[in-house]
PDB file of C-alpha atoms in Angstrom:
ATOM      1  CA  MET J   4      -0.144  -0.011   0.100  1.00 46.00           C
ATOM      2  CA  ASN J   5       1.303   3.324  -0.897  1.00 53.00           C
ATOM      3  CA  HIS J   6       1.749   5.873   2.607  1.00 54.00           C
ATOM      4  CA  LEU J   7       2.491   9.018   0.005  1.00 52.00           C
ATOM      5  CA  PRO J   8       0.077  11.969   0.501  1.00 57.00           C
ATOM      6  CA  ALA J   9      -2.402  11.796  -2.678  1.00 53.00           C
ATOM      7  CA  SER J  10      -1.241  15.262  -3.773  1.00 59.00           C
ATOM      8  CA  SER J  11       1.856  13.554  -4.509  1.00 69.00           C
ATOM      9  CA  HIS J  12       0.799  12.206  -7.689  1.00 75.00           C
ATOM     10  CA  VAL J  13      -1.545  15.367  -8.094  1.00 81.00           C
ATOM     11  CA  LEU J  14       1.115  18.355  -8.678  1.00 81.00           C
ATOM     12  CA  PRO J  15       3.428  16.420 -11.516  1.00 82.00           C
ATOM     13  CA  ALA J  16      -0.183  15.750 -13.369  1.00 86.00           C
ATOM     14  CA  MET J  17      -1.101  19.341 -13.407  1.00 90.00           C
ATOM     15  CA  HIS J  18       2.245  20.552 -14.315  1.00 88.00           C
ATOM     16  CA  GLY J  19       1.352  18.022 -16.951  1.00 90.00           C
ATOM     17  CA  ALA J  20      -2.026  19.133 -17.702  1.00 93.00           C
ATOM     18  CA  LEU J  21      -0.440  22.722 -18.117  1.00 94.00           C
ATOM     19  CA  ALA J  22       2.522  21.846 -20.519  1.00 95.00           C
ATOM     20  CA  ALA J  23      -0.399  20.212 -22.892  1.00 96.00           C
ATOM     21  CA  LEU J  24      -2.545  23.429 -22.853  1.00 97.00           C
ATOM     22  CA  SER J  25       0.919  25.862 -22.832  1.00 97.00           C
ATOM     23  CA  ILE J  26       1.344  23.542 -26.150  1.00 97.00           C
ATOM     24  CA  VAL J  27      -2.058  23.868 -27.751  1.00 98.00           C
ATOM     25  CA  ALA J  28      -1.434  27.871 -27.190  1.00 98.00           C
ATOM     26  CA  SER J  29       1.540  27.621 -28.341  1.00 98.00           C
ATOM     27  CA  LEU J  30      -0.328  25.653 -31.985  1.00 97.00           C
ATOM     28  CA  PHE J  31      -2.628  28.384 -32.008  1.00 97.00           C
ATOM     29  CA  PHE J  32      -0.702  31.555 -32.206  1.00 97.00           C
ATOM     30  CA  GLY J  33       1.540  29.129 -34.623  1.00 97.00           C
ATOM     31  CA  ARG J  34      -1.700  28.986 -36.794  1.00 97.00           C
ATOM     32  CA  PHE J  35      -1.645  32.881 -36.949  1.00 96.00           C
ATOM     33  CA  TRP J  36       1.002  33.266 -37.789  1.00 96.00           C
ATOM     34  CA  TRP J  37       0.444  31.317 -40.287  1.00 97.00           C
ATOM     35  CA  LEU J  38      -2.578  32.971 -41.605  1.00 96.00           C
ATOM     36  CA  THR J  39      -1.023  36.532 -41.416  1.00 96.00           C
ATOM     37  CA  ARG J  40       2.648  36.042 -41.452  1.00 94.00           C
ATOM     38  CA  ASP J  41       3.126  38.781 -38.450  1.00 94.00           C
ATOM     39  CA  ARG J  42       6.153  37.674 -36.492  1.00 94.00           C
ATOM     40  CA  PHE J  43       3.914  38.639 -33.327  1.00 95.00           C
ATOM     41  CA  PHE J  44       2.417  35.590 -32.937  1.00 97.00           C
ATOM     42  CA  ILE J  45       5.324  33.546 -33.717  1.00 97.00           C
ATOM     43  CA  TRP J  46       7.014  35.279 -30.889  1.00 97.00           C
ATOM     44  CA  PHE J  47       4.170  34.040 -29.041  1.00 97.00           C
ATOM     45  CA  ALA J  48       4.100  30.803 -29.979  1.00 98.00           C
ATOM     46  CA  ALA J  49       7.901  30.259 -29.109  1.00 97.00           C
ATOM     47  CA  ALA J  50       7.090  31.635 -25.593  1.00 98.00           C
ATOM     48  CA  PHE J  51       4.604  29.470 -25.082  1.00 98.00           C
ATOM     49  CA  GLY J  52       6.643  26.696 -26.183  1.00 97.00           C
ATOM     50  CA  ILE J  53       9.327  27.776 -24.008  1.00 97.00           C
ATOM     51  CA  PHE J  54       6.828  27.753 -20.955  1.00 97.00           C
ATOM     52  CA  ALA J  55       5.747  23.808 -21.754  1.00 97.00           C
ATOM     53  CA  ALA J  56       9.623  22.668 -21.602  1.00 94.00           C
ATOM     54  CA  ASN J  57       9.466  24.931 -18.216  1.00 92.00           C
ATOM     55  CA  TRP J  58       6.244  22.903 -17.328  1.00 91.00           C
ATOM     56  CA  VAL J  59       7.601  19.562 -18.659  1.00 91.00           C
ATOM     57  CA  MET J  60      10.691  19.980 -16.305  1.00 88.00           C
ATOM     58  CA  LEU J  61       8.452  20.791 -13.167  1.00 86.00           C
ATOM     59  CA  ALA J  62       6.537  17.341 -14.107  1.00 84.00           C
ATOM     60  CA  ILE J  63       9.812  15.282 -14.347  1.00 85.00           C
ATOM     61  CA  ASP J  64      11.941  16.580 -11.803  1.00 77.00           C
ATOM     62  CA  ASP J  65      10.881  15.901  -8.204  1.00 64.00           C
ATOM     63  CA  ASN J  66      13.043  18.352  -6.250  1.00 66.00           C
ATOM     64  CA  VAL J  67      11.238  21.423  -4.936  1.00 60.00           C
ATOM     65  CA  PRO J  68      10.885  23.766  -8.249  1.00 55.00           C
ATOM     66  CA  HIS J  69      12.717  26.643  -6.305  1.00 65.00           C
ATOM     67  CA  HIS J  70      16.232  26.075  -8.513  1.00 74.00           C
ATOM     68  CA  ALA J  71      17.860  28.595 -11.189  1.00 79.00           C
ATOM     69  CA  PRO J  72      16.960  26.473 -14.453  1.00 81.00           C
ATOM     70  CA  PHE J  73      13.191  26.794 -13.825  1.00 84.00           C
ATOM     71  CA  PHE J  74      13.499  30.187 -13.213  1.00 88.00           C
ATOM     72  CA  LEU J  75      15.739  31.115 -16.113  1.00 91.00           C
ATOM     73  CA  VAL J  76      13.392  29.025 -18.290  1.00 91.00           C
ATOM     74  CA  ARG J  77      10.573  31.003 -17.531  1.00 93.00           C
ATOM     75  CA  LEU J  78      12.533  34.029 -17.623  1.00 95.00           C
ATOM     76  CA  ALA J  79      13.554  33.036 -21.527  1.00 96.00           C
ATOM     77  CA  GLY J  80       9.787  32.542 -22.306  1.00 97.00           C
ATOM     78  CA  PHE J  81       8.678  35.670 -20.327  1.00 97.00           C
ATOM     79  CA  VAL J  82      11.634  38.006 -21.961  1.00 98.00           C
ATOM     80  CA  THR J  83      10.242  36.045 -25.436  1.00 97.00           C
ATOM     81  CA  ILE J  84       7.292  37.500 -24.793  1.00 97.00           C
ATOM     82  CA  LEU J  85       8.519  41.232 -24.079  1.00 98.00           C
ATOM     83  CA  VAL J  86      10.415  41.241 -27.118  1.00 97.00           C
ATOM     84  CA  ALA J  87       7.207  40.457 -29.404  1.00 97.00           C
ATOM     85  CA  ILE J  88       5.545  43.532 -28.055  1.00 96.00           C
ATOM     86  CA  VAL J  89       8.829  45.712 -28.033  1.00 96.00           C
ATOM     87  CA  LEU J  90       8.931  44.730 -32.135  1.00 94.00           C
ATOM     88  CA  LYS J  91       5.219  44.579 -32.704  1.00 94.00           C
ATOM     89  CA  ASN J  92       5.225  48.384 -31.243  1.00 94.00           C
ATOM     90  CA  ARG J  93       8.176  49.783 -33.240  1.00 91.00           C
ATOM     91  CA  PRO J  94       7.793  52.464 -35.549  1.00 87.00           C
ATOM     92  CA  PRO J  95       8.149  50.947 -39.130  1.00 82.00           C
ATOM     93  CA  ILE J  96      11.430  51.854 -41.151  1.00 82.00           C
ATOM     94  CA  ARG J  97      11.086  54.420 -43.889  1.00 82.00           C
ATOM     95  CA  SER J  98      13.536  53.501 -46.370  1.00 71.00           C
TER      96      SER J  98
END
């Protein structure tokens, strides 16, 4: 009989679900990029792909998720979103 608390099985399942939803969001933005060819959407697709990788890392690792690699992966995702916003709001280049 397993004497582990129920929450020890729920957390990896939640991380897996969040990874799957991040992949869905990435595919969603990838589809909009395919239709519009706007770079903004491909940057967001990449960011959610990075977030999906982070959730997979958390689901696989049994240690406490307060380690630098987890924060650095999340930081890369948020920086990607920030780059997308800055590039979208940049004035057009005049020739």
